[in-house]
Amino acid sequence: MSKQVELVVYGAEVICASCVNLPSSKEQYDWLQAAISRKYGDDYVTYKYVDIFNPPNEQKYQQFAEQVVEDDMIYPVVLVEDEIVGEGNPRLKTVYQALENNGLTPIS
């Protein structure tokens, strides 16, 4: 594997109304990062957390953050290589499958 795979989590400090009993977006981001690192190592995945109400000054992230807000998406919204793989309560199995579809293999 030589390609970096980007995983982006869009969320907010405030828990969305539909996610009252779920962890915050930031907590889910940290949890995903830890779970993925255990299974695939740290070398080939780059992680980015984007606050939907205060996105970084990069058009790509600003546009999708606006879309999350405007479309009332349930956050966190998880993207692997710009493909939505989870919304609200991301499923680890779905995220793993997306990573493997982008060339990652589990470490032994």
Tab-separated table of C-alpha atoms in Angstrom, residues 34-80:
chain	number	residue	atom	x	y	z
A	34	ALA	CA	-8.167	4.427	17.604
A	35	ALA	CA	-10.114	1.510	16.091
A	36	ILE	CA	-8.686	2.045	12.600
A	37	SER	CA	-5.137	2.390	13.926
A	38	ARG	CA	-5.459	-0.933	15.783
A	39	LYS	CA	-6.661	-2.731	12.665
A	40	TYR	CA	-4.658	-1.026	9.893
A	41	GLY	CA	-1.775	0.737	11.643
A	42	ASP	CA	-0.939	4.429	11.442
A	43	ASP	CA	0.928	4.673	8.162
A	44	TYR	CA	-1.703	4.944	5.436
A	45	VAL	CA	-4.696	6.803	6.834
A	46	THR	CA	-4.821	10.561	7.281
A	47	TYR	CA	-7.515	11.851	9.602
A	48	LYS	CA	-9.238	15.215	9.623
A	49	TYR	CA	-11.970	16.542	11.878
A	50	VAL	CA	-14.028	19.405	10.449
A	51	ASP	CA	-16.307	21.475	12.654
A	52	ILE	CA	-19.343	22.130	10.440
A	53	PHE	CA	-19.917	25.538	12.033
A	54	ASN	CA	-16.264	26.597	11.789
A	55	PRO	CA	-14.662	24.711	8.872
A	56	PRO	CA	-11.044	25.276	7.821
A	57	ASN	CA	-10.297	27.810	5.114
A	58	GLU	CA	-10.280	25.198	2.337
A	59	GLN	CA	-13.077	25.212	-0.222
A	60	LYS	CA	-13.490	21.430	-0.272
A	61	TYR	CA	-14.170	21.274	3.479
A	62	GLN	CA	-16.219	24.473	3.602
A	63	GLN	CA	-18.561	23.302	0.838
A	64	PHE	CA	-19.272	19.932	2.407
A	65	ALA	CA	-19.679	21.479	5.884
A	66	GLU	CA	-22.309	23.807	4.396
A	67	GLN	CA	-24.023	20.823	2.779
A	68	VAL	CA	-24.166	18.976	6.115
A	69	VAL	CA	-25.874	21.992	7.717
A	70	GLU	CA	-28.191	22.824	4.804
A	71	ASP	CA	-29.298	19.236	4.218
A	72	ASP	CA	-29.822	18.626	7.952
A	73	MET	CA	-27.545	15.602	7.804
A	74	ILE	CA	-27.127	13.694	11.034
A	75	TYR	CA	-23.595	14.287	12.237
A	76	PRO	CA	-20.976	13.154	12.538
A	77	VAL	CA	-20.733	12.472	8.827
A	78	VAL	CA	-17.793	10.227	7.962
A	79	LEU	CA	-16.147	10.323	4.536
A	80	VAL	CA	-13.474	8.038	3.163
